[in-house]
Short mmCIF file of C-alpha atoms in Angstrom, two decimals:
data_model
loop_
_atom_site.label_atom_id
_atom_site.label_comp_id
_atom_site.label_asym_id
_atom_site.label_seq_id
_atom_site.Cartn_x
_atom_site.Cartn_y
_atom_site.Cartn_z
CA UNK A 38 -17.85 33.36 -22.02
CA UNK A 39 -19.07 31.56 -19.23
CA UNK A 40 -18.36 34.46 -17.01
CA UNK A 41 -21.50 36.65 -18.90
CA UNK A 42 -23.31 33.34 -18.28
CA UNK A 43 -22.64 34.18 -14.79
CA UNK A 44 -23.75 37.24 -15.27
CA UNK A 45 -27.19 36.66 -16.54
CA UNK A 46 -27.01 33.53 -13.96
CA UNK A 47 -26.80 35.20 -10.88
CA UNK A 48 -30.37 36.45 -11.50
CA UNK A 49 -31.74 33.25 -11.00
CA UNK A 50 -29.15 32.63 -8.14
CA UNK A 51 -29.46 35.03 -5.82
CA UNK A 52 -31.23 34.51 -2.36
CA UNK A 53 -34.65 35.86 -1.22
CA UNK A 54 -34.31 39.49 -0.51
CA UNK A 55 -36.41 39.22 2.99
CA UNK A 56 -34.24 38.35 6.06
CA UNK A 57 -34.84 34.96 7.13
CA UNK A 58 -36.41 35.95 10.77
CA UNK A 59 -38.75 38.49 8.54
CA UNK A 60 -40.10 36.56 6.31
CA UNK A 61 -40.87 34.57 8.76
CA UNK A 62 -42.57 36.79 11.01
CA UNK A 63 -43.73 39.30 9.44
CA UNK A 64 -47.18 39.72 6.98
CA UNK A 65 -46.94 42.78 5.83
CA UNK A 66 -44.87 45.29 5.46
CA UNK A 67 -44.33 48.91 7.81
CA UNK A 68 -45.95 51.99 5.77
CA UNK A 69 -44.42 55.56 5.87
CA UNK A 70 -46.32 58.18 3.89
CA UNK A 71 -44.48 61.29 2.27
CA UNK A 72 -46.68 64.03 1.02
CA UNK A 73 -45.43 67.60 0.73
CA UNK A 74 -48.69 69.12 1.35
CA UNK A 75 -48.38 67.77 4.79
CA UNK A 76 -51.04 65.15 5.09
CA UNK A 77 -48.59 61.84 5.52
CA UNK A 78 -45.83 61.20 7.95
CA UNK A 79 -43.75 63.45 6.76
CA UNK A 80 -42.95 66.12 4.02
CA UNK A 81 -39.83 64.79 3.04
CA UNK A 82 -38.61 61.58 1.69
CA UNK A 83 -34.52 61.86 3.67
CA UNK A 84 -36.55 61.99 6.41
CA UNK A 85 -39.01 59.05 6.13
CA UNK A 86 -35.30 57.03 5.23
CA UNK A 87 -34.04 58.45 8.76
CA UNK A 88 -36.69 57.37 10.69
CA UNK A 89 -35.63 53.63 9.54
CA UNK A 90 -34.10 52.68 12.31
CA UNK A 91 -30.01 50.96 11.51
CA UNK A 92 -29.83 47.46 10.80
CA UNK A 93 -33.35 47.58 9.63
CA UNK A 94 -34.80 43.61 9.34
CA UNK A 95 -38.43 44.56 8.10
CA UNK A 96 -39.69 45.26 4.55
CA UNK A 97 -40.82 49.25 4.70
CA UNK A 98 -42.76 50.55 2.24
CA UNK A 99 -41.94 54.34 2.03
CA UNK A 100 -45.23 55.81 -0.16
CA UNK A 101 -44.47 58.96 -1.90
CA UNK A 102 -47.43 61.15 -2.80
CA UNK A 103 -47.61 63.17 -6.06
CA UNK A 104 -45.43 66.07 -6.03
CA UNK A 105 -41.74 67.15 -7.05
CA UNK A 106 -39.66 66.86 -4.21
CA UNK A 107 -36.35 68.71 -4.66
CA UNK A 108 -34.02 67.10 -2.16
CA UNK A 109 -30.98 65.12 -1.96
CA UNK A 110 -31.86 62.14 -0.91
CA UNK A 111 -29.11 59.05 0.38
CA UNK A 112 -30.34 55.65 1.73
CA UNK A 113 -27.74 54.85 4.47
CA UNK A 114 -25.93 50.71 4.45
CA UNK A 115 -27.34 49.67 7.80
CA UNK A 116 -31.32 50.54 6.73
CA UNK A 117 -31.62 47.62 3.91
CA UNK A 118 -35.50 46.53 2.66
CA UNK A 119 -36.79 49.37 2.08
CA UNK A 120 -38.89 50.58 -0.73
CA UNK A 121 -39.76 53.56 -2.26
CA UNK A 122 -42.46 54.04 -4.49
CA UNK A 123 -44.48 56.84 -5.92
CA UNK A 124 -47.87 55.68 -7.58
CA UNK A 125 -46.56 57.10 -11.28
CA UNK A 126 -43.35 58.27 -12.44
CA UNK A 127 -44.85 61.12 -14.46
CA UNK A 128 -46.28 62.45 -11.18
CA UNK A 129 -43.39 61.71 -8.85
CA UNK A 130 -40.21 63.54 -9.14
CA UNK A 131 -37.10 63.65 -7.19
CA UNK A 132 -35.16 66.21 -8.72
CA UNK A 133 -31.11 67.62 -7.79
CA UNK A 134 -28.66 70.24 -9.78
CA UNK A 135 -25.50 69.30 -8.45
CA UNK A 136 -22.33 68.63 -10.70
CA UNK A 137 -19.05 68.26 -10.89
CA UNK A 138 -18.16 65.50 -8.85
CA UNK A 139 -19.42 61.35 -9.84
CA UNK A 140 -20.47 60.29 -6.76
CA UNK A 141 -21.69 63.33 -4.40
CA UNK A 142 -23.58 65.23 -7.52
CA UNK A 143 -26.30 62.35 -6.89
CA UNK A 144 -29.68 63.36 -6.21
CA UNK A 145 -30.71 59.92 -5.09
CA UNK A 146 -27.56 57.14 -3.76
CA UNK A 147 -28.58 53.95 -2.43
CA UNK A 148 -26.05 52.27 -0.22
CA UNK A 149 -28.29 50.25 0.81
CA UNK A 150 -28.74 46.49 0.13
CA UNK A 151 -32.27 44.95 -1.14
CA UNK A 152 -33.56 48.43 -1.82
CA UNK A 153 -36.59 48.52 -4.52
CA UNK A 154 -37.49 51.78 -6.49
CA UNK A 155 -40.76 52.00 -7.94
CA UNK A 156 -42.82 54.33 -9.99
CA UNK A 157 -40.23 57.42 -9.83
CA UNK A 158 -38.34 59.95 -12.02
CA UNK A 159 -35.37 60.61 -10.58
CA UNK A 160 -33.57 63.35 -12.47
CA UNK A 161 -30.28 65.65 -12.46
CA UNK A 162 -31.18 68.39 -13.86
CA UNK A 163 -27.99 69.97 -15.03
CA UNK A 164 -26.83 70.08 -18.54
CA UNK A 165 -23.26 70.65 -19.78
CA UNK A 166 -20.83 68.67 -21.69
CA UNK A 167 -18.09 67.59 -19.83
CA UNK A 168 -19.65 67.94 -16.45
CA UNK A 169 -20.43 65.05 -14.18
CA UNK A 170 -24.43 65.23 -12.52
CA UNK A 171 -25.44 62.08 -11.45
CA UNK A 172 -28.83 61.77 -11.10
CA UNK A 173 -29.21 57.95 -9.29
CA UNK A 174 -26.21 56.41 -7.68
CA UNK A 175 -25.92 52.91 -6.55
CA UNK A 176 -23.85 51.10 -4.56
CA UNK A 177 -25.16 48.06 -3.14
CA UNK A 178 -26.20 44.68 -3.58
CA UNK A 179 -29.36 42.99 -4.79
CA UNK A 180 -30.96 46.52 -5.91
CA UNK A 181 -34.45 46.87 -8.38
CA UNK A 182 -36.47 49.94 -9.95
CA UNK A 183 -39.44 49.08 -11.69
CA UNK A 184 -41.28 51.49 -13.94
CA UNK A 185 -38.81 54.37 -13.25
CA UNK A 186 -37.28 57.32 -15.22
CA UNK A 187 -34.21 58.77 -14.78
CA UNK A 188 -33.32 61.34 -16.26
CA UNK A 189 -29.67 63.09 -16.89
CA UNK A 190 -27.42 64.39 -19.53
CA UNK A 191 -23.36 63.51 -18.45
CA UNK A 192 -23.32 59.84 -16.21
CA UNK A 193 -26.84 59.93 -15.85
CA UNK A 194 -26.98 56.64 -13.55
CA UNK A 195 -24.15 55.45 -11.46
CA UNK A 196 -24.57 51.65 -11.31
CA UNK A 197 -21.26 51.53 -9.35
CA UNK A 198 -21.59 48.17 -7.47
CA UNK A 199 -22.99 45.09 -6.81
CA UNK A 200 -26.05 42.77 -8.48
CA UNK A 201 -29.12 45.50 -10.00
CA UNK A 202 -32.56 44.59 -11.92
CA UNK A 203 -33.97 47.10 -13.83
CA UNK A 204 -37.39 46.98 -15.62
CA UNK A 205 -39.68 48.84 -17.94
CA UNK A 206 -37.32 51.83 -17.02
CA UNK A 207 -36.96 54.82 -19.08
CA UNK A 208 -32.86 55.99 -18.99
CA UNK A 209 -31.83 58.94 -20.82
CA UNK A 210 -28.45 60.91 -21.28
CA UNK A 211 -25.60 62.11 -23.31
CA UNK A 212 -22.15 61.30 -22.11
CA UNK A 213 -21.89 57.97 -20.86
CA UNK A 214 -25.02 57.85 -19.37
CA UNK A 215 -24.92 53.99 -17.84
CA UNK A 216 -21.94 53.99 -16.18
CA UNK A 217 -20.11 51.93 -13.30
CA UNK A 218 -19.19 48.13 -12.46
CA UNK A 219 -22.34 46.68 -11.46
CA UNK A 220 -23.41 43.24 -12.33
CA UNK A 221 -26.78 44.01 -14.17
CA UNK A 222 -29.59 43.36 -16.40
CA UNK A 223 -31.86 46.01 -17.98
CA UNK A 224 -34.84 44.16 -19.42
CA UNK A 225 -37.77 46.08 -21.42
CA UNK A 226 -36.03 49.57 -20.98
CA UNK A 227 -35.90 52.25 -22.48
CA UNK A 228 -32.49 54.47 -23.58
CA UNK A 229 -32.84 57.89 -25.38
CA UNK A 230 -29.53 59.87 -25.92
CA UNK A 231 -29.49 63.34 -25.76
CA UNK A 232 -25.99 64.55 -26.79
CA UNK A 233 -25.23 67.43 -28.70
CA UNK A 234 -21.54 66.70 -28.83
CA UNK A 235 -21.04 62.93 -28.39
CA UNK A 236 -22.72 60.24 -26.99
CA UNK A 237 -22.20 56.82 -25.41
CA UNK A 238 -24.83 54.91 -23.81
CA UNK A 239 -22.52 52.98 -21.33
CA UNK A 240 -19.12 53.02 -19.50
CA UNK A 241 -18.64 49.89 -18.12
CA UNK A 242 -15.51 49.73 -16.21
CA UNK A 243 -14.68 46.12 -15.37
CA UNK A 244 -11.16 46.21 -13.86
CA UNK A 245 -9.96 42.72 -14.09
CA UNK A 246 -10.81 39.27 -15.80
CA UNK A 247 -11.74 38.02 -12.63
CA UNK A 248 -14.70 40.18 -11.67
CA UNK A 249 -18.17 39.01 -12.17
CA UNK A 250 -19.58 41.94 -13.77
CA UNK A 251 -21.21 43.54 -17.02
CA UNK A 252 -24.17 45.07 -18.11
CA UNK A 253 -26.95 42.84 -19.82
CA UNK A 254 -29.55 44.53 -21.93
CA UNK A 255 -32.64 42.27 -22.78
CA UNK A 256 -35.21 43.43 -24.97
CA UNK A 257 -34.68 46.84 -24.69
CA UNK A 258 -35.26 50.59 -26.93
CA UNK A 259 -32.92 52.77 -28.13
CA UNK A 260 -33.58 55.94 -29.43
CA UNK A 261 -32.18 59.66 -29.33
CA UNK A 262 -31.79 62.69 -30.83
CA UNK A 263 -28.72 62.90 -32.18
CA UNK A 264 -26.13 59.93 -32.80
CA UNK A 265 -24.08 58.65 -30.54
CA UNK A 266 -22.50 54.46 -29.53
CA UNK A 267 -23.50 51.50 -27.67
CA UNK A 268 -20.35 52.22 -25.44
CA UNK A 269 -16.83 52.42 -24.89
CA UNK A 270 -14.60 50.88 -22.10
CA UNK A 271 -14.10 52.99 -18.40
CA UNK A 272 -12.82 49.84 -17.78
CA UNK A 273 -10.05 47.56 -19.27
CA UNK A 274 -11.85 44.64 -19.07
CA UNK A 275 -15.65 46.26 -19.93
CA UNK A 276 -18.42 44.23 -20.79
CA UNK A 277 -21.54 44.85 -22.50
CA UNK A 278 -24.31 42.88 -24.14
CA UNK A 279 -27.55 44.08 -26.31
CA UNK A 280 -29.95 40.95 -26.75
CA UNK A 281 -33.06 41.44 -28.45
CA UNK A 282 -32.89 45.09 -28.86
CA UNK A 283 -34.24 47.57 -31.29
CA UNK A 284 -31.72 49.80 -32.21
CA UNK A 285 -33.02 53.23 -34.05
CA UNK A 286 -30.23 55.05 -36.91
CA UNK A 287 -29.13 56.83 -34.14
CA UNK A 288 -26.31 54.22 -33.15
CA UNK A 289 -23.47 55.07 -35.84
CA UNK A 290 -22.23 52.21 -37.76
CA UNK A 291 -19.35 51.87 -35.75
CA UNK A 292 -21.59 50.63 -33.00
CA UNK A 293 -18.17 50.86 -30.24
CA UNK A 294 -15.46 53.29 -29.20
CA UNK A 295 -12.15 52.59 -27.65
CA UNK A 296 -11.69 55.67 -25.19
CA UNK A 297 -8.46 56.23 -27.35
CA UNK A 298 -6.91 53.18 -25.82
CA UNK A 299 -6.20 50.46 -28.82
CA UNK A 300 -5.27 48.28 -25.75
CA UNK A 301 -8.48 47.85 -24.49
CA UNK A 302 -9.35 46.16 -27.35
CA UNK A 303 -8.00 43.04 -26.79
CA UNK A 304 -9.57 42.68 -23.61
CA UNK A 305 -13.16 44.41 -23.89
CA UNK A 306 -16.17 41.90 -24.99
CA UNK A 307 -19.00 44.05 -26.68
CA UNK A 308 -21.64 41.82 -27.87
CA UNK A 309 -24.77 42.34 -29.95
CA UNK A 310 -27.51 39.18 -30.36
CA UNK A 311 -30.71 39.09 -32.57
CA UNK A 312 -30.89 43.23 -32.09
CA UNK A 313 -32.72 44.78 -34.96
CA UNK A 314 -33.85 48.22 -36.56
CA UNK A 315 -31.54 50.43 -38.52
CA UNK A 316 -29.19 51.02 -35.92
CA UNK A 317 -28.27 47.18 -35.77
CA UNK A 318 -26.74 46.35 -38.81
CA UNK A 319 -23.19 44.89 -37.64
CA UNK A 320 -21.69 44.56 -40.85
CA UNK A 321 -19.94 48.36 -40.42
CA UNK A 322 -18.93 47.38 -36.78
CA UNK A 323 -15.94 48.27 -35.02
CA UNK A 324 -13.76 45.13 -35.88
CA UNK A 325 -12.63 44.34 -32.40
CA UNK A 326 -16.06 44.00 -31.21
CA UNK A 327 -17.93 40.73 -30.75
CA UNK A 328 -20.65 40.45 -33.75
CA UNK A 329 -21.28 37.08 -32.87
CA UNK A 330 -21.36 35.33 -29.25
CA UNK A 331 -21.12 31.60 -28.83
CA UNK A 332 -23.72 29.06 -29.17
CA UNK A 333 -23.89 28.63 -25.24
CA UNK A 334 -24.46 32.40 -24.55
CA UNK A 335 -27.20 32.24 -27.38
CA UNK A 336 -28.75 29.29 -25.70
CA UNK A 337 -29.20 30.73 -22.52
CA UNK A 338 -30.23 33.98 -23.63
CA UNK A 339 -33.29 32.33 -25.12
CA UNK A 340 -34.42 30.48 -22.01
CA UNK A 341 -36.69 30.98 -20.15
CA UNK A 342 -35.07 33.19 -17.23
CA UNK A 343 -37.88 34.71 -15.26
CA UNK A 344 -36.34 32.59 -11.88
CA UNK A 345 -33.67 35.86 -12.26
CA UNK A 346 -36.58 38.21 -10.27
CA UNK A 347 -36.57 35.69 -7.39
CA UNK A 348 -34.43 38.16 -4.95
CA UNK A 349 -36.99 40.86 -5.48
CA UNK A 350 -39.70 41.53 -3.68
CA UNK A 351 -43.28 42.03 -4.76
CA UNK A 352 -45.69 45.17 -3.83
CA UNK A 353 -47.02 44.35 -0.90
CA UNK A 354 -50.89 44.02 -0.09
CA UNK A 355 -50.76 44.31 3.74
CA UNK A 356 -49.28 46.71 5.63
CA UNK A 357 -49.13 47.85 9.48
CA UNK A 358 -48.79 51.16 10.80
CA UNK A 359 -45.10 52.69 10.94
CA UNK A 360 -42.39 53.06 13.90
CA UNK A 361 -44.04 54.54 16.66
CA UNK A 362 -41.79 56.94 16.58
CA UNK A 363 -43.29 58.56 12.94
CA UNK A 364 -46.57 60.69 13.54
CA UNK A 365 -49.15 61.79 11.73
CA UNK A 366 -48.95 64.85 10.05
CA UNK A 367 -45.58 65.89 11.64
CA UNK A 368 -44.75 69.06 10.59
CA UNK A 369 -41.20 69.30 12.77
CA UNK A 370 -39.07 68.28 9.57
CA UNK A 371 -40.34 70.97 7.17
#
């Protein structure tokens, strides 16, 4: 167990998100505008991302304006600090169709490290059992969305590496709808299911006893249309824990599935603490799952561990104007 410590740990462990000679140096952060009628830098949000220039060391503040913006939109490893924030989710849409394939049906990827996500729906739009339509991939390190929904039906958000921080986000899906082998905490979120078949509201796919990873959900909602399970293991060594959590009748008794593979269950920890509502009743769990964790996972649950958010940058309240090479207006990418 004291590798889930580790998990919730590294929240409080990881370093600043601002480069060292930026913080330093710089007092605000570099503003891009995206607006679709045409009154900010540009029209579309790929190409406020391109204009970053590689190996990025400033905090930019990419401002979407109101509007659905159908694109697909990636956010490159060598441009790291950005941010991109709409002003409300309701209002702000990034919206895709693809399918078929986990990690190019995205409609928004982030390869980027110390990326923040604000105020945004991100959605896949496409809807069949079976099918793979990512709607957010990520794949980098110290990543955050605040006050986000994304929406999805099949693998609805790729958390496929490194250390994430996700809050006040609303997540909904069918078919293993968290999925990946991130290291992450979801704190005051919200998960609807939406399956008309089966659902599971992760895949966690820990390969190996040795990896530092797991999903951590913290005061959370769960709700849905039809019933469905906390999980069941991508992974051999998947990890999962609901702290806190209400837990609607939509989770069946069962609470867990093996994917069909009994051996998995030796290895798996699935663990449930002080979750209530009529979906959290453990007595009719799965047997191989953890109804109880030990008293030092408890503990630290119940401290105090706001110190996690250190690595995450606030909104800024200055900015300067963007690269010079950005103008007004520009209507050449349209």
């Amino acid at each position: 167990m004291a590798a889930f410590i580790f998990l919730i740990a590294l929240f409080t462990l990881m370093p600043s998100t601002l480069p060292a000679d930026a913080a330093e140096t710089s007092e605000a952060a570099l503003l891009i505008t995206v607006d679709r009628s045409g009154k900010g830098n540009y029209e579309k949000i790929q190409d406020a991302i391109d204009a970053v220039p590689s190996n990025n060391k400033e905090v930019v503040f990419i401002l979407v304006k109101p509007g659905i913006y159908e694109e697909k939109i990636v956010v490159p490893a060598d441009k790291p600090f950005i941010t991109l924030s709409g002003s409300n989710a309701n209002s702000t849409i990034l919206t895709g169709n693809d399918s078929g394939n986990i990690i190019e049906s995205a409609t928004l990827t982030v390869l980027a490290s110390d990326f923040v996500g604000r105020y945004l729906t991100i959605q896949n739009t496409f809807r069949k059992h079976g099918v793979q339509a990512v709607a957010l991939r990520i794949s980098s390190d110290r990543v955050a969305f605040f006050e986000c929904r994304i929406l999805g039906y099949q693998d609805t958000l790729l958390d496929e590496a490194g250390r994430h921080y996700y809050r006040n986000c609303y997540i909904e899906g069918a078919v293993d709808f968290i999925c990946g082998n991130g290291a992450s905490l979801f704190e005051r979120c919200h998960l609807h299911t939406l399956s008309e078949e089966f659902s599971a509201i992760t895949a966690q796919r820990r390969e190996s006893p040795t990896e530092e990873t797991g999903f951590t959900f913290l005061g959370c909602k769960i709700t849905g249309e039809r019933t469905g399970i906390l999980g069941r293991p991508w992974g051999p060594y998947s990890r999962v824990v609901f702290a806190f959590t209400y837990m609607s009748n939509v989770i069946l008794p069962r609470g867990w599935d093996d994917w069909g593979d009994a051996s998995k269950r030796s290895t798996v920890f699935y663990g449930e603490y002080k979750c209530y509502g009529a979906g959290a009743n453990v007595s009719r769990r799965v047997e191989w799952s953890q109804k109880h964790m030990p008293e030092e996972v408890k503990l630290f649950l119940t401290k105090n561990i706001s110190g996690r958010r250190s690595w995450i940058r606030s909104t800024p309240k200055h900015f300067k104007k963007s690269f010079a090479a950005i103008s007004i207006n520009s209507t050449q990418h349209s």
